[in-house]
PDB file of C-alpha atoms in Angstrom:
ATOM      1  CA  UNK A   1      30.192   4.447   2.109  1.00 56.00           C
ATOM      2  CA  UNK A   2      28.182   1.192   1.992  1.00 60.00           C
ATOM      3  CA  UNK A   3      25.292   0.916   4.400  1.00 65.00           C
ATOM      4  CA  UNK A   4      24.216  -2.167   6.369  1.00 64.00           C
ATOM      5  CA  UNK A   5      21.849  -3.321   3.632  1.00 60.00           C
ATOM      6  CA  UNK A   6      24.573  -3.196   0.987  1.00 63.00           C
ATOM      7  CA  UNK A   7      26.870  -5.167   3.268  1.00 61.00           C
ATOM      8  CA  UNK A   8      24.139  -7.751   3.820  1.00 59.00           C
ATOM      9  CA  UNK A   9      23.648  -8.117   0.068  1.00 57.00           C
ATOM     10  CA  UNK A  10      27.372  -8.447  -0.581  1.00 60.00           C
ATOM     11  CA  UNK A  11      27.581 -11.073   2.161  1.00 56.00           C
ATOM     12  CA  UNK A  12      24.645 -12.916   0.572  1.00 54.00           C
ATOM     13  CA  UNK A  13      22.152 -12.352   3.396  1.00 56.00           C
ATOM     14  CA  UNK A  14      19.618 -10.254   1.516  1.00 62.00           C
ATOM     15  CA  UNK A  15      18.823 -10.377  -2.175  1.00 76.00           C
ATOM     16  CA  UNK A  16      16.895  -7.814  -4.166  1.00 77.00           C
ATOM     17  CA  UNK A  17      13.928 -10.182  -4.277  1.00 80.00           C
ATOM     18  CA  UNK A  18      13.869 -10.558  -0.512  1.00 83.00           C
ATOM     19  CA  UNK A  19      14.099  -6.783  -0.072  1.00 85.00           C
ATOM     20  CA  UNK A  20      11.240  -6.225  -2.515  1.00 86.00           C
ATOM     21  CA  UNK A  21       9.273  -9.011  -0.826  1.00 88.00           C
ATOM     22  CA  UNK A  22       9.750  -7.384   2.554  1.00 89.00           C
ATOM     23  CA  UNK A  23       8.628  -3.998   1.219  1.00 90.00           C
ATOM     24  CA  UNK A  24       5.653  -5.557  -0.590  1.00 92.00           C
ATOM     25  CA  UNK A  25       4.517  -7.515   2.450  1.00 93.00           C
ATOM     26  CA  UNK A  26       4.904  -4.397   4.614  1.00 94.00           C
ATOM     27  CA  UNK A  27       2.809  -2.277   2.243  1.00 94.00           C
ATOM     28  CA  UNK A  28       0.104  -4.924   1.944  1.00 94.00           C
ATOM     29  CA  UNK A  29       0.052  -5.439   5.731  1.00 95.00           C
ATOM     30  CA  UNK A  30      -0.375  -1.714   6.372  1.00 95.00           C
ATOM     31  CA  UNK A  31      -3.169  -1.486   3.783  1.00 94.00           C
ATOM     32  CA  UNK A  32      -4.924  -4.527   5.279  1.00 94.00           C
ATOM     33  CA  UNK A  33      -4.632  -2.985   8.753  1.00 95.00           C
ATOM     34  CA  UNK A  34      -6.227   0.282   7.587  1.00 93.00           C
ATOM     35  CA  UNK A  35      -8.948  -1.600   5.682  1.00 93.00           C
ATOM     36  CA  UNK A  36      -9.712  -3.542   8.848  1.00 93.00           C
ATOM     37  CA  UNK A  37      -9.935  -0.303  10.855  1.00 92.00           C
ATOM     38  CA  UNK A  38     -12.308   1.195   8.271  1.00 90.00           C
ATOM     39  CA  UNK A  39     -14.401  -1.994   8.343  1.00 88.00           C
ATOM     40  CA  UNK A  40     -14.585  -1.899  12.148  1.00 88.00           C
ATOM     41  CA  UNK A  41     -15.660   1.757  12.073  1.00 84.00           C
ATOM     42  CA  UNK A  42     -18.375   1.022   9.524  1.00 83.00           C
ATOM     43  CA  UNK A  43     -19.477  -1.995  11.554  1.00 81.00           C
ATOM     44  CA  UNK A  44     -19.783   0.112  14.694  1.00 77.00           C
ATOM     45  CA  UNK A  45     -21.885   2.725  12.913  1.00 73.00           C
ATOM     46  CA  UNK A  46     -24.103   0.338  10.958  1.00 69.00           C
ATOM     47  CA  UNK A  47     -25.114  -1.869  13.899  1.00 62.00           C
ATOM     48  CA  UNK A  48     -26.443   0.843  16.175  1.00 53.00           C
ATOM     49  CA  UNK A  49     -30.021  -0.448  15.856  1.00 55.00           C
ATOM     50  CA  UNK A  50     -29.104  -4.109  16.114  1.00 54.00           C
ATOM     51  CA  UNK A  51     -29.874  -4.791  19.755  1.00 56.00           C
ATOM     52  CA  UNK A  52     -32.745  -6.565  21.497  1.00 58.00           C
ATOM     53  CA  UNK A  53     -35.788  -4.418  22.367  1.00 56.00           C
ATOM     54  CA  UNK A  54     -35.548  -5.321  26.060  1.00 59.00           C
ATOM     55  CA  UNK A  55     -32.126  -3.715  26.173  1.00 57.00           C
ATOM     56  CA  UNK A  56     -32.829  -0.075  27.073  1.00 54.00           C
ATOM     57  CA  UNK A  57     -30.006   1.604  25.146  1.00 53.00           C
ATOM     58  CA  UNK A  58     -32.224   3.282  22.571  1.00 51.00           C
ATOM     59  CA  UNK A  59     -31.860   6.731  24.115  1.00 46.00           C
ATOM     60  CA  UNK A  60     -28.089   6.729  23.808  1.00 48.00           C
ATOM     61  CA  UNK A  61     -27.645   5.456  20.254  1.00 53.00           C
ATOM     62  CA  UNK A  62     -24.857   7.038  18.278  1.00 58.00           C
ATOM     63  CA  UNK A  63     -25.818   8.289  14.835  1.00 65.00           C
ATOM     64  CA  UNK A  64     -23.072   8.991  12.349  1.00 69.00           C
ATOM     65  CA  UNK A  65     -23.327  11.698   9.742  1.00 75.00           C
ATOM     66  CA  UNK A  66     -24.054  10.148   6.316  1.00 76.00           C
ATOM     67  CA  UNK A  67     -21.025  11.936   4.868  1.00 81.00           C
ATOM     68  CA  UNK A  68     -18.753  10.129   7.310  1.00 81.00           C
ATOM     69  CA  UNK A  69     -20.225   6.774   6.318  1.00 81.00           C
ATOM     70  CA  UNK A  70     -19.843   7.589   2.618  1.00 86.00           C
ATOM     71  CA  UNK A  71     -16.258   8.724   3.187  1.00 87.00           C
ATOM     72  CA  UNK A  72     -15.434   5.540   5.066  1.00 85.00           C
ATOM     73  CA  UNK A  73     -16.996   3.473   2.286  1.00 87.00           C
ATOM     74  CA  UNK A  74     -14.938   5.316  -0.334  1.00 91.00           C
ATOM     75  CA  UNK A  75     -11.759   4.494   1.594  1.00 90.00           C
ATOM     76  CA  UNK A  76     -12.026   0.826   0.550  1.00 90.00           C
ATOM     77  CA  UNK A  77     -11.255   1.339  -3.164  1.00 92.00           C
ATOM     78  CA  UNK A  78      -8.954   4.279  -2.425  1.00 94.00           C
ATOM     79  CA  UNK A  79      -6.741   2.238  -0.097  1.00 92.00           C
ATOM     80  CA  UNK A  80      -6.731  -0.660  -2.562  1.00 92.00           C
ATOM     81  CA  UNK A  81      -5.605   1.663  -5.375  1.00 94.00           C
ATOM     82  CA  UNK A  82      -2.845   3.148  -3.215  1.00 94.00           C
ATOM     83  CA  UNK A  83      -1.650  -0.351  -2.355  1.00 93.00           C
ATOM     84  CA  UNK A  84      -1.560  -1.400  -6.004  1.00 92.00           C
ATOM     85  CA  UNK A  85       0.226   1.799  -7.031  1.00 93.00           C
ATOM     86  CA  UNK A  86       2.919   1.117  -4.430  1.00 93.00           C
ATOM     87  CA  UNK A  87       3.304  -2.632  -5.018  1.00 93.00           C
ATOM     88  CA  UNK A  88       3.161  -2.958  -8.840  1.00 89.00           C
ATOM     89  CA  UNK A  89       6.577  -1.272  -9.483  1.00 88.00           C
ATOM     90  CA  UNK A  90       8.234  -3.884  -7.274  1.00 88.00           C
ATOM     91  CA  UNK A  91       7.722  -6.464 -10.029  1.00 86.00           C
ATOM     92  CA  UNK A  92       9.871  -4.655 -12.659  1.00 84.00           C
ATOM     93  CA  UNK A  93      12.374  -3.976  -9.863  1.00 83.00           C
ATOM     94  CA  UNK A  94      12.785  -7.708  -9.207  1.00 82.00           C
ATOM     95  CA  UNK A  95      12.332  -9.070 -12.728  1.00 81.00           C
ATOM     96  CA  UNK A  96      14.564  -6.540 -14.483  1.00 74.00           C
ATOM     97  CA  UNK A  97      16.986  -5.279 -11.873  1.00 67.00           C
ATOM     98  CA  UNK A  98      19.654  -3.891 -14.229  1.00 73.00           C
ATOM     99  CA  UNK A  99      18.252  -0.313 -14.392  1.00 77.00           C
ATOM    100  CA  UNK A 100      17.849  -0.251 -10.606  1.00 78.00           C
ATOM    101  CA  UNK A 101      21.234  -1.573  -9.472  1.00 80.00           C
ATOM    102  CA  UNK A 102      22.122   1.679  -7.737  1.00 82.00           C
ATOM    103  CA  UNK A 103      18.837   1.692  -5.780  1.00 84.00           C
ATOM    104  CA  UNK A 104      18.116   0.052  -2.449  1.00 84.00           C
ATOM    105  CA  UNK A 105      14.371  -0.453  -2.223  1.00 86.00           C
ATOM    106  CA  UNK A 106      14.463  -0.439   1.595  1.00 86.00           C
ATOM    107  CA  UNK A 107      15.472   3.221   1.638  1.00 87.00           C
ATOM    108  CA  UNK A 108      12.403   5.472   1.256  1.00 90.00           C
ATOM    109  CA  UNK A 109      14.125   7.938  -1.088  1.00 90.00           C
ATOM    110  CA  UNK A 110      15.302   5.092  -3.341  1.00 89.00           C
ATOM    111  CA  UNK A 111      11.847   3.487  -3.210  1.00 90.00           C
ATOM    112  CA  UNK A 112      10.152   6.680  -4.406  1.00 92.00           C
ATOM    113  CA  UNK A 113      12.832   7.177  -7.064  1.00 91.00           C
ATOM    114  CA  UNK A 114      12.064   3.648  -8.269  1.00 89.00           C
ATOM    115  CA  UNK A 115       8.339   4.443  -8.256  1.00 91.00           C
ATOM    116  CA  UNK A 116       8.782   7.592 -10.302  1.00 90.00           C
ATOM    117  CA  UNK A 117      11.180   5.868 -12.718  1.00 87.00           C
ATOM    118  CA  UNK A 118       8.796   2.982 -13.392  1.00 87.00           C
ATOM    119  CA  UNK A 119       5.666   5.105 -13.745  1.00 87.00           C
ATOM    120  CA  UNK A 120       7.395   7.802 -15.832  1.00 87.00           C
ATOM    121  CA  UNK A 121       8.693   5.111 -18.207  1.00 85.00           C
ATOM    122  CA  UNK A 122       5.319   3.370 -18.272  1.00 85.00           C
ATOM    123  CA  UNK A 123       3.412   6.573 -19.056  1.00 83.00           C
ATOM    124  CA  UNK A 124       5.875   7.582 -21.787  1.00 83.00           C
ATOM    125  CA  UNK A 125       5.267   4.416 -23.831  1.00 80.00           C
ATOM    126  CA  UNK A 126       2.718   4.566 -26.613  1.00 76.00           C
ATOM    127  CA  UNK A 127       1.452   1.003 -26.359  1.00 77.00           C
ATOM    128  CA  UNK A 128       1.254   0.862 -22.553  1.00 71.00           C
ATOM    129  CA  UNK A 129       3.844  -1.911 -22.287  1.00 75.00           C
ATOM    130  CA  UNK A 130       6.933  -1.387 -20.168  1.00 73.00           C
ATOM    131  CA  UNK A 131      10.145  -2.552 -21.819  1.00 71.00           C
ATOM    132  CA  UNK A 132      13.697  -2.731 -20.483  1.00 69.00           C
ATOM    133  CA  UNK A 133      14.914  -0.016 -22.861  1.00 67.00           C
ATOM    134  CA  UNK A 134      12.258   2.362 -21.463  1.00 66.00           C
ATOM    135  CA  UNK A 135      13.708   2.142 -17.966  1.00 65.00           C
TER     136      UNK A 135
END
């Protein structure tokens, strides 16, 4: 039974590129949101001593544990790596769509099947280059 997305594609409303673009923009937007939240948390903890001396808030300053600050700092590259891992397979999906014709990238199970297919094929190559025959 075709779903709404398949009907939209057959009617010409949504192409595979627009689906992949939507998924890519969604992933990047979520990563940017979390990076902003981490930045705000680090900003709140690192500016605890940045107030004028006449302001009498010194007794109630919040001190974060150094491990929390290190963990928050390590989230920057970790979130960037997760974003790249999720977005990079969208390029073979759009550029070489023949192996993925039965997949709808907007469905989470199809998206993760596409991820595993691309990375399994990429890791099985000896020269590190992904070719159409590998997919």
